[in-house]
Coordinates of C-alpha atoms in Angstrom, one line a residue:
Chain A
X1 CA 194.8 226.1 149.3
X2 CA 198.3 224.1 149.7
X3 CA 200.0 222.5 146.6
X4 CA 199.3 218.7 145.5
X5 CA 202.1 216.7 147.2
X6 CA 204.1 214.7 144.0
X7 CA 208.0 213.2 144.7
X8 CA 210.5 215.5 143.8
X9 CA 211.7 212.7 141.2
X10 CA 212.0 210.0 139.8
X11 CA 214.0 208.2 137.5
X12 CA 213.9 205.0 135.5
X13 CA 215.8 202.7 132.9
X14 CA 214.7 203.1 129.0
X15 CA 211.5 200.5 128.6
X16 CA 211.1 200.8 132.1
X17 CA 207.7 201.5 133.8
X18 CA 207.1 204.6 136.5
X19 CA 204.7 205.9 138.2
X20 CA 204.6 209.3 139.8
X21 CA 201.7 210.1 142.7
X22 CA 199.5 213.2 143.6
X23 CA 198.2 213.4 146.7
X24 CA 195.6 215.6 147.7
X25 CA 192.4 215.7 150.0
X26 CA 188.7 215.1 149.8
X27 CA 188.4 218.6 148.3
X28 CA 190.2 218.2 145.6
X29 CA 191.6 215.6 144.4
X30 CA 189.7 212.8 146.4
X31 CA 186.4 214.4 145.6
X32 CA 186.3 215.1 141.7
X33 CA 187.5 213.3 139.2
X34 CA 188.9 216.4 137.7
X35 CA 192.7 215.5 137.9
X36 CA 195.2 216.6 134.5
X37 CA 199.0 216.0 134.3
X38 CA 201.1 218.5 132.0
X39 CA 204.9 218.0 130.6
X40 CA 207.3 220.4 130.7
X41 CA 210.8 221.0 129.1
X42 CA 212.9 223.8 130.6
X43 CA 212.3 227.8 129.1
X44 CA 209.0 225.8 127.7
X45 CA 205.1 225.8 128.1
X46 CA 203.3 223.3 129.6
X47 CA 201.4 220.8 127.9
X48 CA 198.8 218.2 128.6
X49 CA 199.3 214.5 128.5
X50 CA 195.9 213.4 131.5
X51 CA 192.8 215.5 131.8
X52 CA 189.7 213.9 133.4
X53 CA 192.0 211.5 135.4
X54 CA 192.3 208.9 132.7
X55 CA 192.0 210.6 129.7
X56 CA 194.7 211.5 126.5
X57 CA 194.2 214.2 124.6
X58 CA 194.9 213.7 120.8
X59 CA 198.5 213.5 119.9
X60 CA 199.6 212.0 124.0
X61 CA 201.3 208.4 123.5
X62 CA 199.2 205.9 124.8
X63 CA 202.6 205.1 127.0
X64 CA 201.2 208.0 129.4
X65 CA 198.0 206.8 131.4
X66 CA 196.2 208.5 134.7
X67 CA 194.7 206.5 137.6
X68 CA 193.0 207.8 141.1
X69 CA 192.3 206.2 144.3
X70 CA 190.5 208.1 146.9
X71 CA 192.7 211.1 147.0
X72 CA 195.6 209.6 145.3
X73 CA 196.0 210.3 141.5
X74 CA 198.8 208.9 139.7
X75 CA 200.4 208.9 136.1
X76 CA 201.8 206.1 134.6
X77 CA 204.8 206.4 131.6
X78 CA 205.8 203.2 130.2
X79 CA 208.3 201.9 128.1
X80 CA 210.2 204.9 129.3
X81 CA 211.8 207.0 126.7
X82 CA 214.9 209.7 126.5
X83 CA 212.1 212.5 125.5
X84 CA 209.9 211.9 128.6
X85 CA 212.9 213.3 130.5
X86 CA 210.8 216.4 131.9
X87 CA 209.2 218.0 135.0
X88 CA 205.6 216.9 135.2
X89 CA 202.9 218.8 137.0
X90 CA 199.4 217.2 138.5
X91 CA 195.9 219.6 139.0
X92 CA 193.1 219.4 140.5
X93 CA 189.7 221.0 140.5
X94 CA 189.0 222.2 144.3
X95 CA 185.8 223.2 146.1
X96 CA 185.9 226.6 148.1
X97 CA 186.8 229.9 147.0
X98 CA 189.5 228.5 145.0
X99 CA 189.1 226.6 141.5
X100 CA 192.1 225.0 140.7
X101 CA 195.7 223.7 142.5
X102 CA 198.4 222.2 141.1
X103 CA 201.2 219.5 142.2
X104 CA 204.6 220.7 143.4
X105 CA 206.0 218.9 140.3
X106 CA 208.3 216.2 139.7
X107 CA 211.6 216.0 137.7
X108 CA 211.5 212.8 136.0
X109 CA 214.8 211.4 134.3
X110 CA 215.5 208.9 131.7
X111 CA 219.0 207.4 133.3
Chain B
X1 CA 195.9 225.7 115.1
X2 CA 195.4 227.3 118.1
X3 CA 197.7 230.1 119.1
X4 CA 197.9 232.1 122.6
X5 CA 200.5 234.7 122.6
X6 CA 201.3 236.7 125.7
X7 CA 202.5 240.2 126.0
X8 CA 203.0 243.0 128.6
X9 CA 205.6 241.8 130.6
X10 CA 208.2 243.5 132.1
X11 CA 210.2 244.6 135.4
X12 CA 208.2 246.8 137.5
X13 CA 208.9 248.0 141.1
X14 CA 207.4 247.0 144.3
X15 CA 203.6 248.6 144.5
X16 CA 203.6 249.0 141.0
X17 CA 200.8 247.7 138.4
X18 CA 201.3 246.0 134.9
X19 CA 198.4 245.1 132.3
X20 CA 199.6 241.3 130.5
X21 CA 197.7 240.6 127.7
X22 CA 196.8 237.2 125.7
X23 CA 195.8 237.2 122.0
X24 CA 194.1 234.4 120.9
X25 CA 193.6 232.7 117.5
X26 CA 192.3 229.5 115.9
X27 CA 189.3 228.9 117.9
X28 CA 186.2 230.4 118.8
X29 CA 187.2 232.4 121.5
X30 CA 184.3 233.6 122.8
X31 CA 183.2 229.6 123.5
X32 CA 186.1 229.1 125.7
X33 CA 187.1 230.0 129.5
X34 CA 190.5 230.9 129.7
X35 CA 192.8 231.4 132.5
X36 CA 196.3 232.5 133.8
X37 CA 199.0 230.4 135.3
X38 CA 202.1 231.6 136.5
X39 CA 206.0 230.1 137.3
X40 CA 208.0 231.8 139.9
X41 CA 212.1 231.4 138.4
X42 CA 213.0 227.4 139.4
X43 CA 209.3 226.2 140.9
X44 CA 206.3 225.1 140.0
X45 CA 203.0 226.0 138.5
X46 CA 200.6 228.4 140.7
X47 CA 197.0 228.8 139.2
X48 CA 196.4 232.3 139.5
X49 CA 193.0 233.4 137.9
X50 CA 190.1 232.0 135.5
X51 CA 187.3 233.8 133.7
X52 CA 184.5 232.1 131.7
X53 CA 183.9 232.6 127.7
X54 CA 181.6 235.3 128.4
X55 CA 183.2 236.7 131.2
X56 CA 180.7 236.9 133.9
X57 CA 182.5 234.6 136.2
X58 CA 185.5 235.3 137.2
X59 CA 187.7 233.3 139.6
X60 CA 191.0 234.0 141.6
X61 CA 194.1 232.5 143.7
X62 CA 193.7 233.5 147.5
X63 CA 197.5 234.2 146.8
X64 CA 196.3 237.7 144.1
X65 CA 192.6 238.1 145.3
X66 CA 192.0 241.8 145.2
X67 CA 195.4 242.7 143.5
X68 CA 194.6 241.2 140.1
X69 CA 191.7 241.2 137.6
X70 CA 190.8 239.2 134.9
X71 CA 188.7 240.2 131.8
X72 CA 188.6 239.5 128.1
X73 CA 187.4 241.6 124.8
X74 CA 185.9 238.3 123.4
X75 CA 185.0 241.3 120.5
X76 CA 189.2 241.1 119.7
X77 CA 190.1 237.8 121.3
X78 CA 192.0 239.0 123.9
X79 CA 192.8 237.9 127.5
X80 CA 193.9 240.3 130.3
X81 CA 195.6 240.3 133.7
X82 CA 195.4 244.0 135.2
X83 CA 197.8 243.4 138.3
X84 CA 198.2 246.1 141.2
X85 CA 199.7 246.0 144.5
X86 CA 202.7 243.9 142.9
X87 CA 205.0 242.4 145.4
X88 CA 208.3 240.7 144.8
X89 CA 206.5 237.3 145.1
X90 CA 204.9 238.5 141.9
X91 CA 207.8 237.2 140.3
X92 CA 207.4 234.8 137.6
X93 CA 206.6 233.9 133.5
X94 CA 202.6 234.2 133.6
X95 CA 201.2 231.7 131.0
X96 CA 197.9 232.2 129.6
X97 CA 195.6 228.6 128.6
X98 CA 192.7 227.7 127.2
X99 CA 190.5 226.2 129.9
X100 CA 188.4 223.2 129.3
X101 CA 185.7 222.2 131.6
X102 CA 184.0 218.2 132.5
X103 CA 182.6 216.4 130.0
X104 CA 179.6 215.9 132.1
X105 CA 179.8 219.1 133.8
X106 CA 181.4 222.2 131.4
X107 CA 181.5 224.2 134.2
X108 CA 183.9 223.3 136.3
X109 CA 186.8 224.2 134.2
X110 CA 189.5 222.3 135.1
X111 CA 192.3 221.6 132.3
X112 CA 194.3 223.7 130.5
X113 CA 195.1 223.3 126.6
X114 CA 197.1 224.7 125.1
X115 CA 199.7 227.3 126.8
X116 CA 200.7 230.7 125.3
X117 CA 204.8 230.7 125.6
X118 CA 204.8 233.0 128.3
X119 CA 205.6 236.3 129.5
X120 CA 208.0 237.3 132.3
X121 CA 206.8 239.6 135.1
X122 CA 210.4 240.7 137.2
X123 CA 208.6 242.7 140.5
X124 CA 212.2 244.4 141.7
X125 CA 213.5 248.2 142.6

């Protein structure tokens, strides 16, 4: 089972809108709509902002939002702020003998 | 509040085994699957291994299939990750997470909330 594709990085202004993509197949991705994103600081856990594609767990700012088409899955961060400089991670149920993968990650910075 | 805290890790050598294991409190334990992800030093996540609340499924990485086991003593609300065979590539902080399934279909565990602080496994002579 090979890794979620996400960009490397990406960066953006404070206010500023970005998006960050997850691409995946029809196994995974593309053929359940069971796609979370998690934040991470450095020498930190992981925590969830997207489970279920779309939806915030209690406690996310409603500036974090999820999205999928076909087997494209993306999370939105708007109004961009210093403290959403972080690596963020996409997953993905997956059929086979598998259950889960995750996205290679992307380093997002607040410039 | 919920609290996962990991234990067990260490530096081990090549073809060694190591036992991690997860206390759990604030939550009905025994309701829950839980899983293990791990972090190899400077990349990304890696799912490694998920077990339901009760234990009978159980659910592994192609990556540790047949070197690792999963179980849980849902009597003392405790995870475990018995890992043999350990190579270098073993490498990394292995979290332990509650694992949430659908809403329509609990089954299919698929998110992970929240994440014990980690513990470092260092697979080196």
């Amino acid at each position: 089972q090979s890794a979620l594709t996400q960009p490397a990085s990406v960066s953006g202004s404070p206010g500023q809108s970005i998006t960050i993509s997850c691409t995946g197949t029809s196994s995974d991705v593309g053929g359940y709509n069971y796609v979370s994103w998690y934040q991470q600081y450095p020498g930190k856990a992981p925590k969830v902002m997207i489970y279920e594609v779309s939806y915030r767990p209690s406690g996310v700012s409603n500036r974090f939002s999820g999205s999928k088409s076909g087997n494209t899955a993306s999370l939105t961060i708007s109004g961009l702020q210093a403290e959403d400089d972080a690596d963020y991670y996409c997953s993905s149920y997956t059929s086979g003998s598998t259950l889960n993968v995750f996205g290679t990650g992307t380093k997002v910075t607040v410039l | 509040e919920v609290q996962l805290l990991e234990s067990g890790g260490g530096l081990v050598q090549p073809g060694g085994s190591l036992r991690l294991s997860c206390a759990a409190s604030g939550f009905t334990f025994s309701n829950y699957a839980m899983s293990w992800v791990r972090q190899a030093p400077g990349k990304g996540l890696e799912w490694v291994s998920t077990i339901s609340g009760r234990g009978g499924g159980t659910y592994y990485a192609d990556s540790v299939k047949g070197r690792f086991t999963i179980s849980r003593d849902n009597s003392m609300n405790t995870l475990y990750l018995q890992m043999h065979s350990l190579r270098a590539e073993d490498t990394a902080v292995y979290y332990c997470a509650k694992t949430l399934g659908g809403l329509a279909a609990p089954d299919k565990y698929n998110w992970f909330d929240p994440w014990g602080q980690g513990t470092l496994v260092t697979v080196s002579s």
